[in-house]
Amino acid sequence: MTLSRRTFLTAAGLAALSAPLAACGSAGGATQGKVRLTYSTISVPKARGVLEKTLKDQGITVEWVGPFPNHAPTLQAVVGGTADFSFGGSTTPADQAILSGADLVYVAWAASTPRTTAIVAGAHTGIRKVTDLVGKTVAVNKAGLGEFLLVAALEKYNVPRESVKVTYLNPPEASAAFGAGKIDAWAIWQGFREIAEVQYGAKPIFVDGDELDFQIDFTSYLVRREYAEQNADTIRKVISAFQADYEWQNQNYKQALDIGNAVSHYPQPVLDKMAAENVQTKLSLINDDGIAQLQRGADWLSQRKILSGPITIADHAVKL
């Protein structure tokens, strides 16, 4: 589990992912008995060390590559051959990376409950519901969870997109702007959401799990297609080790948050609010259910032009 795992696509990241793959070819190809795993600023598996030992006992040495702030640059690292696995990050930028020319394949996916991503409004903005966003400024992360959540909210409550002022900010910038009253509302995920609520008095006006009938974006792990073809056994062992770590976190959610908090340094009220959600995550190797759910989400995103075009998930997924 990567506690701040959600992501946005930067222009630089897209440009790099769009580069001809012939340039990287087999660059940074797999090394026998070694796997290169990307990690985020907060990584419970890396901090605990259990995953690393589990794989070592199976003859696989882990090299951690990072830290990365979000999913998009880990995808770039995999495409460029400096890492073997992207970390457990958003499917939305992964889909867009593939659409932009990256020969990546999904090998594992996860769904979490409850889904706590939300649009929160400033305490003194007068915004109490989605229809109040007309004429207001809302911060989102481009082509990621924040943007599609706002699109879904406006669509559900028949608010024209053009009636809302959308500003693209990454979470730390948006947090500062929100706290300073420079933006009226913010579409954001766990951690930053609780900071906004506890420290700035923000109120949620649209919560993913309460408002949407189905999940659109999922946690995902991707590798290069060539790597998947040549290293199926290693992939199965790596995902099995991650599954065990997710299960530990599900059973010890507050302790997992405490481990992450050694890096994030959230105030205790923020940490307590996060712990109360007790988010549970199930990680699986890519299977028919995963392909179907990822396809449903991708179709929704491409129909609304959050993704640059349609994608057939089955063509970019490997069942092991």
PDB file of C-alpha atoms in Angstrom:
ATOM      1  CA  MET A   1       0.000   0.000   0.000  1.00  0.00           C
ATOM      2  CA  THR A   2       1.244   3.425  -0.898  1.00  0.00           C
ATOM      3  CA  LEU A   3      -0.679   5.819   1.277  1.00  0.00           C
ATOM      4  CA  SER A   4      -0.319   8.817  -1.029  1.00  0.00           C
ATOM      5  CA  ARG A   5      -0.341   6.866  -4.210  1.00  0.00           C
ATOM      6  CA  ARG A   6      -2.646   8.812  -6.528  1.00  0.00           C
ATOM      7  CA  THR A   7      -1.260  10.742  -9.443  1.00  0.00           C
ATOM      8  CA  PHE A   8      -1.419  13.344 -12.186  1.00  0.00           C
ATOM      9  CA  LEU A   9       0.217  13.387 -15.648  1.00  0.00           C
ATOM     10  CA  THR A  10       2.754  16.094 -16.288  1.00  0.00           C
ATOM     11  CA  ALA A  11       3.619  17.313 -19.744  1.00  0.00           C
ATOM     12  CA  ALA A  12       7.178  16.138 -19.242  1.00  0.00           C
ATOM     13  CA  GLY A  13       6.032  12.684 -18.195  1.00  0.00           C
ATOM     14  CA  LEU A  14       3.774  12.322 -21.216  1.00  0.00           C
ATOM     15  CA  ALA A  15       6.498  13.489 -23.554  1.00  0.00           C
ATOM     16  CA  ALA A  16       8.921  10.943 -22.173  1.00  0.00           C
ATOM     17  CA  LEU A  17       6.361   8.148 -22.307  1.00  0.00           C
ATOM     18  CA  SER A  18       5.532   9.057 -25.897  1.00  0.00           C
ATOM     19  CA  ALA A  19       9.144   8.676 -27.021  1.00  0.00           C
ATOM     20  CA  PRO A  20       9.754   5.804 -29.463  1.00  0.00           C
ATOM     21  CA  LEU A  21      10.269   2.625 -27.514  1.00  0.00           C
ATOM     22  CA  ALA A  22      12.994   1.613 -29.897  1.00  0.00           C
ATOM     23  CA  ALA A  23      15.147   4.098 -28.030  1.00  0.00           C
ATOM     24  CA  CYS A  24      14.968   2.020 -24.854  1.00  0.00           C
ATOM     25  CA  GLY A  25      14.592  -1.430 -26.442  1.00  0.00           C
ATOM     26  CA  SER A  26      15.820  -3.900 -23.860  1.00  0.00           C
ATOM     27  CA  ALA A  27      17.547  -1.173 -21.845  1.00  0.00           C
ATOM     28  CA  GLY A  28      17.781  -2.069 -18.197  1.00  0.00           C
ATOM     29  CA  GLY A  29      16.594  -5.607 -18.937  1.00  0.00           C
ATOM     30  CA  ALA A  30      15.902  -8.050 -16.143  1.00  0.00           C
ATOM     31  CA  THR A  31      18.817  -9.321 -14.107  1.00  0.00           C
ATOM     32  CA  GLN A  32      18.675 -12.911 -12.930  1.00  0.00           C
ATOM     33  CA  GLY A  33      17.723 -13.090  -9.247  1.00  0.00           C
ATOM     34  CA  LYS A  34      16.987  -9.374  -8.935  1.00  0.00           C
ATOM     35  CA  VAL A  35      13.906  -7.178  -9.244  1.00  0.00           C
ATOM     36  CA  ARG A  36      13.759  -3.371  -9.300  1.00  0.00           C
ATOM     37  CA  LEU A  37      10.666  -2.040  -7.542  1.00  0.00           C
ATOM     38  CA  THR A  38       9.618   1.608  -7.586  1.00  0.00           C
ATOM     39  CA  TYR A  39       8.331   3.154  -4.388  1.00  0.00           C
ATOM     40  CA  SER A  40       6.602   6.348  -3.328  1.00  0.00           C
ATOM     41  CA  THR A  41       7.620   8.860  -0.707  1.00  0.00           C
ATOM     42  CA  ILE A  42       5.502   6.828   1.701  1.00  0.00           C
ATOM     43  CA  SER A  43       5.917   3.081   1.194  1.00  0.00           C
ATOM     44  CA  VAL A  44       4.819   0.724   3.950  1.00  0.00           C
ATOM     45  CA  PRO A  45       6.236  -2.410   2.239  1.00  0.00           C
ATOM     46  CA  LYS A  46       9.670  -0.810   1.929  1.00  0.00           C
ATOM     47  CA  ALA A  47       9.592   0.541   5.474  1.00  0.00           C
ATOM     48  CA  ARG A  48       8.555  -2.798   7.012  1.00  0.00           C
ATOM     49  CA  GLY A  49      11.156  -4.832   5.124  1.00  0.00           C
ATOM     50  CA  VAL A  50       9.028  -7.998   5.155  1.00  0.00           C
ATOM     51  CA  LEU A  51       8.407  -8.017   1.386  1.00  0.00           C
ATOM     52  CA  GLU A  52      12.121  -7.699   0.732  1.00  0.00           C
ATOM     53  CA  LYS A  53      12.908 -10.629   3.055  1.00  0.00           C
ATOM     54  CA  THR A  54      10.103 -12.755   1.578  1.00  0.00           C
ATOM     55  CA  LEU A  55      11.549 -12.375  -1.911  1.00  0.00           C
ATOM     56  CA  LYS A  56      15.124 -12.844  -0.679  1.00  0.00           C
ATOM     57  CA  ASP A  57      14.076 -16.211   0.749  1.00  0.00           C
ATOM     58  CA  GLN A  58      12.917 -17.123  -2.763  1.00  0.00           C
ATOM     59  CA  GLY A  59      16.206 -16.129  -4.356  1.00  0.00           C
ATOM     60  CA  ILE A  60      15.147 -12.666  -5.516  1.00  0.00           C
ATOM     61  CA  THR A  61      17.028  -9.576  -4.393  1.00  0.00           C
ATOM     62  CA  VAL A  62      14.985  -6.365  -4.279  1.00  0.00           C
ATOM     63  CA  GLU A  63      16.427  -3.067  -5.459  1.00  0.00           C
ATOM     64  CA  TRP A  64      14.204  -0.136  -4.492  1.00  0.00           C
ATOM     65  CA  VAL A  65      14.067   2.644  -7.096  1.00  0.00           C
ATOM     66  CA  GLY A  66      12.747   6.011  -5.945  1.00  0.00           C
ATOM     67  CA  PRO A  67      11.119   7.671  -4.176  1.00  0.00           C
ATOM     68  CA  PHE A  68       8.586   8.933  -6.724  1.00  0.00           C
ATOM     69  CA  PRO A  69       5.861  11.485  -5.981  1.00  0.00           C
ATOM     70  CA  ASN A  70       3.164   9.748  -8.031  1.00  0.00           C
ATOM     71  CA  HIS A  71       2.495   6.986 -10.546  1.00  0.00           C
ATOM     72  CA  ALA A  72       3.354   8.719 -13.832  1.00  0.00           C
ATOM     73  CA  PRO A  73       7.132   8.966 -13.298  1.00  0.00           C
ATOM     74  CA  THR A  74       7.296   5.328 -12.158  1.00  0.00           C
ATOM     75  CA  LEU A  75       5.720   4.372 -15.480  1.00  0.00           C
ATOM     76  CA  GLN A  76       8.394   6.444 -17.204  1.00  0.00           C
ATOM     77  CA  ALA A  77      11.088   4.610 -15.222  1.00  0.00           C
ATOM     78  CA  VAL A  78       9.684   1.244 -16.297  1.00  0.00           C
ATOM     79  CA  VAL A  79       9.461   2.286 -19.943  1.00  0.00           C
ATOM     80  CA  GLY A  80      13.009   3.649 -19.807  1.00  0.00           C
ATOM     81  CA  GLY A  81      14.343   0.420 -18.324  1.00  0.00           C
ATOM     82  CA  THR A  82      15.531   1.771 -14.984  1.00  0.00           C
ATOM     83  CA  ALA A  83      12.847  -0.144 -13.047  1.00  0.00           C
ATOM     84  CA  ASP A  84      10.869  -3.345 -13.554  1.00  0.00           C
ATOM     85  CA  PHE A  85       7.554  -2.575 -11.796  1.00  0.00           C
ATOM     86  CA  SER A  86       5.528   0.595 -11.479  1.00  0.00           C
ATOM     87  CA  PHE A  87       4.255   0.955  -7.934  1.00  0.00           C
ATOM     88  CA  GLY A  88       0.643   0.476  -6.902  1.00  0.00           C
ATOM     89  CA  GLY A  89      -0.723   3.605  -8.532  1.00  0.00           C
ATOM     90  CA  SER A  90      -3.693   4.980 -10.429  1.00  0.00           C
ATOM     91  CA  THR A  91      -4.941   3.267 -13.586  1.00  0.00           C
ATOM     92  CA  THR A  92      -5.863   6.604 -15.187  1.00  0.00           C
ATOM     93  CA  PRO A  93      -2.297   7.795 -15.920  1.00  0.00           C
ATOM     94  CA  ALA A  94      -1.354   4.203 -16.753  1.00  0.00           C
ATOM     95  CA  ASP A  95      -4.055   4.111 -19.452  1.00  0.00           C
ATOM     96  CA  GLN A  96      -2.891   7.471 -20.759  1.00  0.00           C
ATOM     97  CA  ALA A  97       0.740   6.334 -20.822  1.00  0.00           C
ATOM     98  CA  ILE A  98      -0.254   3.327 -22.939  1.00  0.00           C
ATOM     99  CA  LEU A  99      -2.313   5.558 -25.239  1.00  0.00           C
ATOM    100  CA  SER A 100       0.757   7.783 -25.572  1.00  0.00           C
ATOM    101  CA  GLY A 101       2.889   4.915 -26.845  1.00  0.00           C
ATOM    102  CA  ALA A 102       4.263   3.098 -23.801  1.00  0.00           C
ATOM    103  CA  ASP A 103       4.385  -0.692 -24.306  1.00  0.00           C
ATOM    104  CA  LEU A 104       3.273  -1.444 -20.757  1.00  0.00           C
ATOM    105  CA  VAL A 105       1.002  -4.213 -19.536  1.00  0.00           C
ATOM    106  CA  TYR A 106      -1.088  -4.566 -16.390  1.00  0.00           C
ATOM    107  CA  VAL A 107      -0.069  -7.507 -14.197  1.00  0.00           C
ATOM    108  CA  ALA A 108      -2.001  -6.726 -10.996  1.00  0.00           C
ATOM    109  CA  TRP A 109      -4.866  -4.540  -9.800  1.00  0.00           C
ATOM    110  CA  ALA A 110      -6.539  -3.679  -6.532  1.00  0.00           C
ATOM    111  CA  ALA A 111      -9.794  -2.173  -5.331  1.00  0.00           C
ATOM    112  CA  SER A 112     -10.254  -0.412  -1.997  1.00  0.00           C
ATOM    113  CA  THR A 113     -13.267   0.130   0.258  1.00  0.00           C
ATOM    114  CA  PRO A 114     -14.498   2.547   1.360  1.00  0.00           C
ATOM    115  CA  ARG A 115     -13.638   4.931  -1.483  1.00  0.00           C
ATOM    116  CA  THR A 116     -12.897   8.187   0.283  1.00  0.00           C
ATOM    117  CA  THR A 117     -11.793  10.511  -2.519  1.00  0.00           C
ATOM    118  CA  ALA A 118     -13.906  13.660  -2.250  1.00  0.00           C
ATOM    119  CA  ILE A 119     -14.564  17.184  -3.405  1.00  0.00           C
ATOM    120  CA  VAL A 120     -14.175  19.431  -0.385  1.00  0.00           C
ATOM    121  CA  ALA A 121     -15.268  23.064  -0.153  1.00  0.00           C
ATOM    122  CA  GLY A 122     -13.733  25.896   1.813  1.00  0.00           C
ATOM    123  CA  ALA A 123     -15.459  26.702   5.086  1.00  0.00           C
ATOM    124  CA  HIS A 124     -16.179  30.319   4.152  1.00  0.00           C
ATOM    125  CA  THR A 125     -17.104  29.887   0.471  1.00  0.00           C
ATOM    126  CA  GLY A 126     -20.819  29.277   0.924  1.00  0.00           C
ATOM    127  CA  ILE A 127     -20.503  26.046  -1.082  1.00  0.00           C
ATOM    128  CA  ARG A 128     -22.736  23.366   0.415  1.00  0.00           C
ATOM    129  CA  LYS A 129     -23.499  21.190  -2.627  1.00  0.00           C
ATOM    130  CA  VAL A 130     -22.194  20.483  -6.118  1.00  0.00           C
ATOM    131  CA  THR A 131     -24.544  22.975  -7.786  1.00  0.00           C
ATOM    132  CA  ASP A 132     -22.928  25.723  -5.701  1.00  0.00           C
ATOM    133  CA  LEU A 133     -19.684  25.251  -7.669  1.00  0.00           C
ATOM    134  CA  VAL A 134     -20.971  27.405 -10.528  1.00  0.00           C
ATOM    135  CA  GLY A 135     -18.596  30.339 -10.901  1.00  0.00           C
ATOM    136  CA  LYS A 136     -16.198  28.902  -8.298  1.00  0.00           C
ATOM    137  CA  THR A 137     -12.572  27.783  -8.659  1.00  0.00           C
ATOM    138  CA  VAL A 138     -11.904  24.079  -8.155  1.00  0.00           C
ATOM    139  CA  ALA A 139      -8.440  22.506  -8.001  1.00  0.00           C
ATOM    140  CA  VAL A 140      -7.867  19.055  -9.504  1.00  0.00           C
ATOM    141  CA  ASN A 141      -4.899  16.935 -10.569  1.00  0.00           C
ATOM    142  CA  LYS A 142      -4.885  16.744 -14.352  1.00  0.00           C
ATOM    143  CA  ALA A 143      -6.001  13.449 -15.930  1.00  0.00           C
ATOM    144  CA  GLY A 144      -6.186  11.833 -12.514  1.00  0.00           C
ATOM    145  CA  LEU A 145      -8.569  11.090  -9.666  1.00  0.00           C
ATOM    146  CA  GLY A 146      -9.345  14.717  -8.948  1.00  0.00           C
ATOM    147  CA  GLU A 147     -10.282  15.618 -12.490  1.00  0.00           C
ATOM    148  CA  PHE A 148     -12.558  12.657 -13.135  1.00  0.00           C
ATOM    149  CA  LEU A 149     -14.241  13.053  -9.747  1.00  0.00           C
ATOM    150  CA  LEU A 150     -15.117  16.656 -10.594  1.00  0.00           C
ATOM    151  CA  VAL A 151     -16.376  15.630 -14.043  1.00  0.00           C
ATOM    152  CA  ALA A 152     -18.524  12.907 -12.458  1.00  0.00           C
ATOM    153  CA  ALA A 153     -19.939  15.299  -9.863  1.00  0.00           C
ATOM    154  CA  LEU A 154     -20.836  17.989 -12.392  1.00  0.00           C
ATOM    155  CA  GLU A 155     -22.401  15.416 -14.690  1.00  0.00           C
ATOM    156  CA  LYS A 156     -24.481  13.841 -11.917  1.00  0.00           C
ATOM    157  CA  TYR A 157     -25.907  17.197 -10.831  1.00  0.00           C
ATOM    158  CA  ASN A 158     -26.284  18.656 -14.349  1.00  0.00           C
ATOM    159  CA  VAL A 159     -23.756  21.442 -13.857  1.00  0.00           C
ATOM    160  CA  PRO A 160     -22.096  22.530 -17.143  1.00  0.00           C
ATOM    161  CA  ARG A 161     -18.336  22.018 -17.006  1.00  0.00           C
ATOM    162  CA  GLU A 162     -17.699  25.435 -18.520  1.00  0.00           C
ATOM    163  CA  SER A 163     -19.546  27.086 -15.620  1.00  0.00           C
ATOM    164  CA  VAL A 164     -16.807  26.023 -13.190  1.00  0.00           C
ATOM    165  CA  LYS A 165     -13.282  27.440 -13.120  1.00  0.00           C
ATOM    166  CA  VAL A 166     -10.914  24.462 -13.072  1.00  0.00           C
ATOM    167  CA  THR A 167      -7.289  24.915 -12.055  1.00  0.00           C
ATOM    168  CA  TYR A 168      -4.703  22.143 -12.396  1.00  0.00           C
ATOM    169  CA  LEU A 169      -2.499  21.848  -9.315  1.00  0.00           C
ATOM    170  CA  ASN A 170      -0.565  19.005  -7.763  1.00  0.00           C
ATOM    171  CA  PRO A 171      -1.663  18.165  -4.203  1.00  0.00           C
ATOM    172  CA  PRO A 172       0.983  20.109  -2.216  1.00  0.00           C
ATOM    173  CA  GLU A 173       0.357  23.252  -4.294  1.00  0.00           C
ATOM    174  CA  ALA A 174      -3.393  22.805  -4.034  1.00  0.00           C
ATOM    175  CA  SER A 175      -3.176  22.298  -0.271  1.00  0.00           C
ATOM    176  CA  ALA A 176      -1.322  25.583   0.148  1.00  0.00           C
ATOM    177  CA  ALA A 177      -3.725  27.404  -2.171  1.00  0.00           C
ATOM    178  CA  PHE A 178      -6.743  25.927  -0.400  1.00  0.00           C
ATOM    179  CA  GLY A 179      -5.421  26.891   3.003  1.00  0.00           C
ATOM    180  CA  ALA A 180      -4.778  30.443   1.769  1.00  0.00           C
ATOM    181  CA  GLY A 181      -8.300  30.751   0.352  1.00  0.00           C
ATOM    182  CA  LYS A 182      -7.058  31.076  -3.249  1.00  0.00           C
ATOM    183  CA  ILE A 183      -9.284  28.231  -4.444  1.00  0.00           C
ATOM    184  CA  ASP A 184     -12.858  27.516  -3.406  1.00  0.00           C
ATOM    185  CA  ALA A 185     -12.961  23.721  -3.656  1.00  0.00           C
ATOM    186  CA  TRP A 186     -10.626  20.824  -4.174  1.00  0.00           C
ATOM    187  CA  ALA A 187     -11.056  17.283  -5.529  1.00  0.00           C
ATOM    188  CA  ILE A 188      -8.620  15.211  -3.512  1.00  0.00           C
ATOM    189  CA  TRP A 189      -7.871  11.853  -1.900  1.00  0.00           C
ATOM    190  CA  GLN A 190      -7.054  10.477   1.530  1.00  0.00           C
ATOM    191  CA  GLY A 191      -4.462  12.316   3.569  1.00  0.00           C
ATOM    192  CA  PHE A 192      -4.763  15.661   1.876  1.00  0.00           C
ATOM    193  CA  ARG A 193      -8.545  15.471   2.287  1.00  0.00           C
ATOM    194  CA  GLU A 194      -8.260  15.021   6.043  1.00  0.00           C
ATOM    195  CA  ILE A 195      -5.727  17.846   6.279  1.00  0.00           C
ATOM    196  CA  ALA A 196      -8.198  20.147   4.510  1.00  0.00           C
ATOM    197  CA  GLU A 197     -11.012  19.098   6.841  1.00  0.00           C
ATOM    198  CA  VAL A 198      -9.082  19.179  10.123  1.00  0.00           C
ATOM    199  CA  GLN A 199      -6.809  22.156   9.553  1.00  0.00           C
ATOM    200  CA  TYR A 200      -8.918  24.331   7.235  1.00  0.00           C
ATOM    201  CA  GLY A 201     -12.462  23.388   8.191  1.00  0.00           C
ATOM    202  CA  ALA A 202     -13.290  22.038   4.732  1.00  0.00           C
ATOM    203  CA  LYS A 203     -16.584  20.216   4.172  1.00  0.00           C
ATOM    204  CA  PRO A 204     -17.012  17.294   1.730  1.00  0.00           C
ATOM    205  CA  ILE A 205     -19.735  17.939  -0.844  1.00  0.00           C
ATOM    206  CA  PHE A 206     -19.164  14.862  -3.037  1.00  0.00           C
ATOM    207  CA  VAL A 207     -17.601  11.581  -1.874  1.00  0.00           C
ATOM    208  CA  ASP A 208     -16.640   8.899  -4.411  1.00  0.00           C
ATOM    209  CA  GLY A 209     -17.995   5.879  -2.539  1.00  0.00           C
ATOM    210  CA  ASP A 210     -21.259   7.597  -1.595  1.00  0.00           C
ATOM    211  CA  GLU A 211     -22.053   9.171  -4.959  1.00  0.00           C
ATOM    212  CA  LEU A 212     -20.730   6.919  -7.747  1.00  0.00           C
ATOM    213  CA  ASP A 213     -22.280   3.596  -8.686  1.00  0.00           C
ATOM    214  CA  PHE A 214     -19.020   1.957  -9.702  1.00  0.00           C
ATOM    215  CA  GLN A 215     -15.285   2.433  -9.257  1.00  0.00           C
ATOM    216  CA  ILE A 216     -13.567   4.252 -12.104  1.00  0.00           C
ATOM    217  CA  ASP A 217      -9.912   4.268 -11.058  1.00  0.00           C
ATOM    218  CA  PHE A 218      -7.959   1.425  -9.466  1.00  0.00           C
ATOM    219  CA  THR A 219      -4.604   0.669  -7.901  1.00  0.00           C
ATOM    220  CA  SER A 220      -2.377  -1.022 -10.475  1.00  0.00           C
ATOM    221  CA  TYR A 221       1.026  -2.543 -11.151  1.00  0.00           C
ATOM    222  CA  LEU A 222       2.523  -2.507 -14.645  1.00  0.00           C
ATOM    223  CA  VAL A 223       5.666  -3.873 -16.302  1.00  0.00           C
ATOM    224  CA  ARG A 224       7.124  -3.737 -19.807  1.00  0.00           C
ATOM    225  CA  ARG A 225       5.494  -6.240 -22.152  1.00  0.00           C
ATOM    226  CA  GLU A 226       8.855  -7.860 -22.863  1.00  0.00           C
ATOM    227  CA  TYR A 227       9.507  -8.221 -19.137  1.00  0.00           C
ATOM    228  CA  ALA A 228       6.134  -9.911 -18.627  1.00  0.00           C
ATOM    229  CA  GLU A 229       6.848 -12.379 -21.419  1.00  0.00           C
ATOM    230  CA  GLN A 230      10.218 -13.362 -19.969  1.00  0.00           C
ATOM    231  CA  ASN A 231       9.677 -13.157 -16.198  1.00  0.00           C
ATOM    232  CA  ALA A 232       6.264 -14.616 -15.378  1.00  0.00           C
ATOM    233  CA  ASP A 233       7.500 -16.528 -12.316  1.00  0.00           C
ATOM    234  CA  THR A 234       9.210 -13.450 -10.839  1.00  0.00           C
ATOM    235  CA  ILE A 235       6.064 -11.364 -11.382  1.00  0.00           C
ATOM    236  CA  ARG A 236       3.918 -13.937  -9.590  1.00  0.00           C
ATOM    237  CA  LYS A 237       6.317 -13.999  -6.627  1.00  0.00           C
ATOM    238  CA  VAL A 238       6.508 -10.193  -6.427  1.00  0.00           C
ATOM    239  CA  ILE A 239       2.732  -9.750  -6.519  1.00  0.00           C
ATOM    240  CA  SER A 240       2.274 -12.542  -3.973  1.00  0.00           C
ATOM    241  CA  ALA A 241       4.656 -10.698  -1.635  1.00  0.00           C
ATOM    242  CA  PHE A 242       2.731  -7.453  -2.146  1.00  0.00           C
ATOM    243  CA  GLN A 243      -0.549  -9.303  -1.492  1.00  0.00           C
ATOM    244  CA  ALA A 244       0.778 -10.488   1.861  1.00  0.00           C
ATOM    245  CA  ASP A 245       1.816  -6.929   2.715  1.00  0.00           C
ATOM    246  CA  TYR A 246      -1.617  -5.556   1.787  1.00  0.00           C
ATOM    247  CA  GLU A 247      -3.250  -8.193   3.993  1.00  0.00           C
ATOM    248  CA  TRP A 248      -1.048  -7.172   6.907  1.00  0.00           C
ATOM    249  CA  GLN A 249      -2.018  -3.548   6.378  1.00  0.00           C
ATOM    250  CA  ASN A 250      -5.713  -4.455   6.194  1.00  0.00           C
ATOM    251  CA  GLN A 251      -5.425  -6.158   9.566  1.00  0.00           C
ATOM    252  CA  ASN A 252      -3.179  -3.471  11.085  1.00  0.00           C
ATOM    253  CA  TYR A 253      -4.485  -0.337   9.422  1.00  0.00           C
ATOM    254  CA  LYS A 254      -3.628   2.151  12.158  1.00  0.00           C
ATOM    255  CA  GLN A 255      -0.126   0.710  12.505  1.00  0.00           C
ATOM    256  CA  ALA A 256       0.359   1.014   8.741  1.00  0.00           C
ATOM    257  CA  LEU A 257      -0.668   4.665   8.949  1.00  0.00           C
ATOM    258  CA  ASP A 258       1.786   5.196  11.791  1.00  0.00           C
ATOM    259  CA  ILE A 259       4.581   3.757   9.644  1.00  0.00           C
ATOM    260  CA  GLY A 260       3.695   6.140   6.837  1.00  0.00           C
ATOM    261  CA  ASN A 261       3.451   9.011   9.261  1.00  0.00           C
ATOM    262  CA  ALA A 262       7.160   8.762   9.980  1.00  0.00           C
ATOM    263  CA  VAL A 263       7.475  10.465   6.584  1.00  0.00           C
ATOM    264  CA  SER A 264       4.231  12.435   6.246  1.00  0.00           C
ATOM    265  CA  HIS A 265       4.187  13.886   9.798  1.00  0.00           C
ATOM    266  CA  TYR A 266       0.419  14.404   9.855  1.00  0.00           C
ATOM    267  CA  PRO A 267      -0.969  16.021  13.006  1.00  0.00           C
ATOM    268  CA  GLN A 268      -2.582  13.428  15.279  1.00  0.00           C
ATOM    269  CA  PRO A 269      -6.189  14.580  14.581  1.00  0.00           C
ATOM    270  CA  VAL A 270      -5.553  14.089  10.842  1.00  0.00           C
ATOM    271  CA  LEU A 271      -4.100  10.636  11.459  1.00  0.00           C
ATOM    272  CA  ASP A 272      -7.033   9.695  13.701  1.00  0.00           C
ATOM    273  CA  LYS A 273      -9.525  10.787  11.055  1.00  0.00           C
ATOM    274  CA  MET A 274      -7.739   8.676   8.439  1.00  0.00           C
ATOM    275  CA  ALA A 275      -7.577   5.668  10.757  1.00  0.00           C
ATOM    276  CA  ALA A 276     -11.333   5.835  11.359  1.00  0.00           C
ATOM    277  CA  GLU A 277     -11.945   5.070   7.674  1.00  0.00           C
ATOM    278  CA  ASN A 278     -10.181   1.674   7.997  1.00  0.00           C
ATOM    279  CA  VAL A 279      -9.694   1.399   4.227  1.00  0.00           C
ATOM    280  CA  GLN A 280      -9.330  -2.221   3.097  1.00  0.00           C
ATOM    281  CA  THR A 281      -7.533  -3.113  -0.127  1.00  0.00           C
ATOM    282  CA  LYS A 282      -7.591  -6.372  -2.088  1.00  0.00           C
ATOM    283  CA  LEU A 283      -4.759  -6.953  -4.557  1.00  0.00           C
ATOM    284  CA  SER A 284      -5.058  -9.572  -7.309  1.00  0.00           C
ATOM    285  CA  LEU A 285      -3.126 -10.674 -10.334  1.00  0.00           C
ATOM    286  CA  ILE A 286      -4.851  -9.429 -13.467  1.00  0.00           C
ATOM    287  CA  ASN A 287      -7.878 -11.618 -14.147  1.00  0.00           C
ATOM    288  CA  ASP A 288     -11.098 -11.422 -16.147  1.00  0.00           C
ATOM    289  CA  ASP A 289     -12.842  -9.431 -13.425  1.00  0.00           C
ATOM    290  CA  GLY A 290      -9.970  -6.962 -13.294  1.00  0.00           C
ATOM    291  CA  ILE A 291      -9.921  -6.534 -17.064  1.00  0.00           C
ATOM    292  CA  ALA A 292     -13.686  -5.940 -17.102  1.00  0.00           C
ATOM    293  CA  GLN A 293     -13.587  -3.390 -14.271  1.00  0.00           C
ATOM    294  CA  LEU A 294     -10.570  -1.541 -15.658  1.00  0.00           C
ATOM    295  CA  GLN A 295     -12.250  -1.479 -19.063  1.00  0.00           C
ATOM    296  CA  ARG A 296     -15.443  -0.012 -17.627  1.00  0.00           C
ATOM    297  CA  GLY A 297     -13.454   2.732 -15.936  1.00  0.00           C
ATOM    298  CA  ALA A 298     -11.367   3.433 -19.037  1.00  0.00           C
ATOM    299  CA  ASP A 299     -14.489   3.646 -21.217  1.00  0.00           C
ATOM    300  CA  TRP A 300     -16.020   6.181 -18.846  1.00  0.00           C
ATOM    301  CA  LEU A 301     -12.841   8.272 -18.885  1.00  0.00           C
ATOM    302  CA  SER A 302     -12.354   8.173 -22.656  1.00  0.00           C
ATOM    303  CA  GLN A 303     -16.001   9.010 -23.344  1.00  0.00           C
ATOM    304  CA  ARG A 304     -15.531  12.166 -21.282  1.00  0.00           C
ATOM    305  CA  LYS A 305     -12.189  12.982 -22.908  1.00  0.00           C
ATOM    306  CA  ILE A 306     -10.215  12.678 -19.683  1.00  0.00           C
ATOM    307  CA  LEU A 307      -8.219  10.063 -21.577  1.00  0.00           C
ATOM    308  CA  SER A 308      -7.026  11.039 -25.057  1.00  0.00           C
ATOM    309  CA  GLY A 309      -8.833   8.112 -26.696  1.00  0.00           C
ATOM    310  CA  PRO A 310     -10.311   4.635 -26.258  1.00  0.00           C
ATOM    311  CA  ILE A 311      -8.196   1.760 -24.980  1.00  0.00           C
ATOM    312  CA  THR A 312      -8.753  -2.005 -25.005  1.00  0.00           C
ATOM    313  CA  ILE A 313      -7.482  -3.161 -21.636  1.00  0.00           C
ATOM    314  CA  ALA A 314      -7.286  -6.834 -22.647  1.00  0.00           C
ATOM    315  CA  ASP A 315      -4.647  -5.904 -25.236  1.00  0.00           C
ATOM    316  CA  HIS A 316      -2.500  -4.405 -22.482  1.00  0.00           C
ATOM    317  CA  ALA A 317      -2.952  -6.948 -19.692  1.00  0.00           C
ATOM    318  CA  VAL A 318      -1.211 -10.225 -18.935  1.00  0.00           C
ATOM    319  CA  LYS A 319      -2.946 -12.947 -16.932  1.00  0.00           C
ATOM    320  CA  LEU A 320      -0.414 -15.047 -15.043  1.00  0.00           C
TER     321      LEU A 320
END
